[in-house]
Coordinates of C-alpha atoms in Angstrom, one line a residue:
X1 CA 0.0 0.0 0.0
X2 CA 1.4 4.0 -0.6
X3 CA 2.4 5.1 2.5
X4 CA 0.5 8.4 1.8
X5 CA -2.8 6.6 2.1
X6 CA -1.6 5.2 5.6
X7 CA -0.4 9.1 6.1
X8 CA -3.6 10.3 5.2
X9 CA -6.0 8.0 6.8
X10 CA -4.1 8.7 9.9
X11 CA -4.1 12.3 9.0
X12 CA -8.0 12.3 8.4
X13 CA -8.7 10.5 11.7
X14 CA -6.4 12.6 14.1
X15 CA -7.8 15.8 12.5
X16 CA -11.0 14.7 13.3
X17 CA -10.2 13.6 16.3
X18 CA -11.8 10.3 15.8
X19 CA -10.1 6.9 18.1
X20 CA -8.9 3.8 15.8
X21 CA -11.9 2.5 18.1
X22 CA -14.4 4.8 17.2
X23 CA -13.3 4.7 13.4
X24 CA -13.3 1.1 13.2
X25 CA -17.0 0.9 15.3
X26 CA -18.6 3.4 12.5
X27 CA -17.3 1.4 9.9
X28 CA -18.1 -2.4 11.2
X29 CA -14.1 -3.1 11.1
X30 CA -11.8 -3.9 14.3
X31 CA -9.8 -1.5 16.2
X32 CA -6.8 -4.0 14.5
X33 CA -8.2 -3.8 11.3
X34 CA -7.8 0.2 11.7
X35 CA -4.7 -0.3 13.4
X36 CA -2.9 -2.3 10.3
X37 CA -4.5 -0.1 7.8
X38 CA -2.8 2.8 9.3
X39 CA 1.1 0.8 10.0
X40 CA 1.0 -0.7 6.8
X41 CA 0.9 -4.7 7.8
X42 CA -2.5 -4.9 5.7
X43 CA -4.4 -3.1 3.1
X44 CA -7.8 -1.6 2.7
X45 CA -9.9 -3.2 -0.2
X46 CA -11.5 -1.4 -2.5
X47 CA -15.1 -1.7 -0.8
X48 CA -13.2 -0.4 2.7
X49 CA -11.5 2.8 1.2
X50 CA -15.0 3.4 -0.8
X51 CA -16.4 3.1 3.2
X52 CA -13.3 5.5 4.2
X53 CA -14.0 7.9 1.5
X54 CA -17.5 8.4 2.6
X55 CA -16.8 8.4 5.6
X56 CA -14.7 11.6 5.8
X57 CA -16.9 12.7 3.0
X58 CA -13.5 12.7 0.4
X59 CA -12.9 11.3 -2.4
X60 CA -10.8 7.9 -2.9
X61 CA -8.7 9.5 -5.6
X62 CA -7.5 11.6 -2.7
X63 CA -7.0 8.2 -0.5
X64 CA -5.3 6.9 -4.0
X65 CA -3.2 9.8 -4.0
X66 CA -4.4 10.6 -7.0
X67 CA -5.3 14.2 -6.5
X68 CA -4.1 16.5 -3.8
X69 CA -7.8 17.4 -3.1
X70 CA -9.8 15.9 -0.9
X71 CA -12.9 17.2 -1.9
X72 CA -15.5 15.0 -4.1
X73 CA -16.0 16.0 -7.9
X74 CA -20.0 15.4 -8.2

């Protein structure tokens, strides 16, 4: 996985102030699950980062570094 995606979930949580816990109890995942996402041991599939993207209301591109913008092109 790209380390920025692990940088920027991170990033997205802390910002928000949201717990691995309370991050991985909004999106039915473990606090592990959360956890490995974020040091890199396992990877978010693609139905997981479309959960994270809607979660923090972003878009996965930005997850994907794809785009620097985290905002959603509707």
């Amino acid at each position: 996985m790209s380390r920025v995606i692990l940088l920027r979930l991170k990033e997205l949580r802390r910002s928000r102030r949201i717990t691995q816990l309370k991050l991985a109890m909004d999106l039915n995942l473990t606090q592990n699950t959360v956890s490995r996402y974020e040091t890199g041991e396992r990877e978010p599939g693609i139905a997981e980062l479309v959960r994270i993207a809607d979660y923090f209301h972003i878009s996965v591109d930005y997850l994907l570094e794809r785009t620097d913008n985290p905002e959603m092109n509707l």
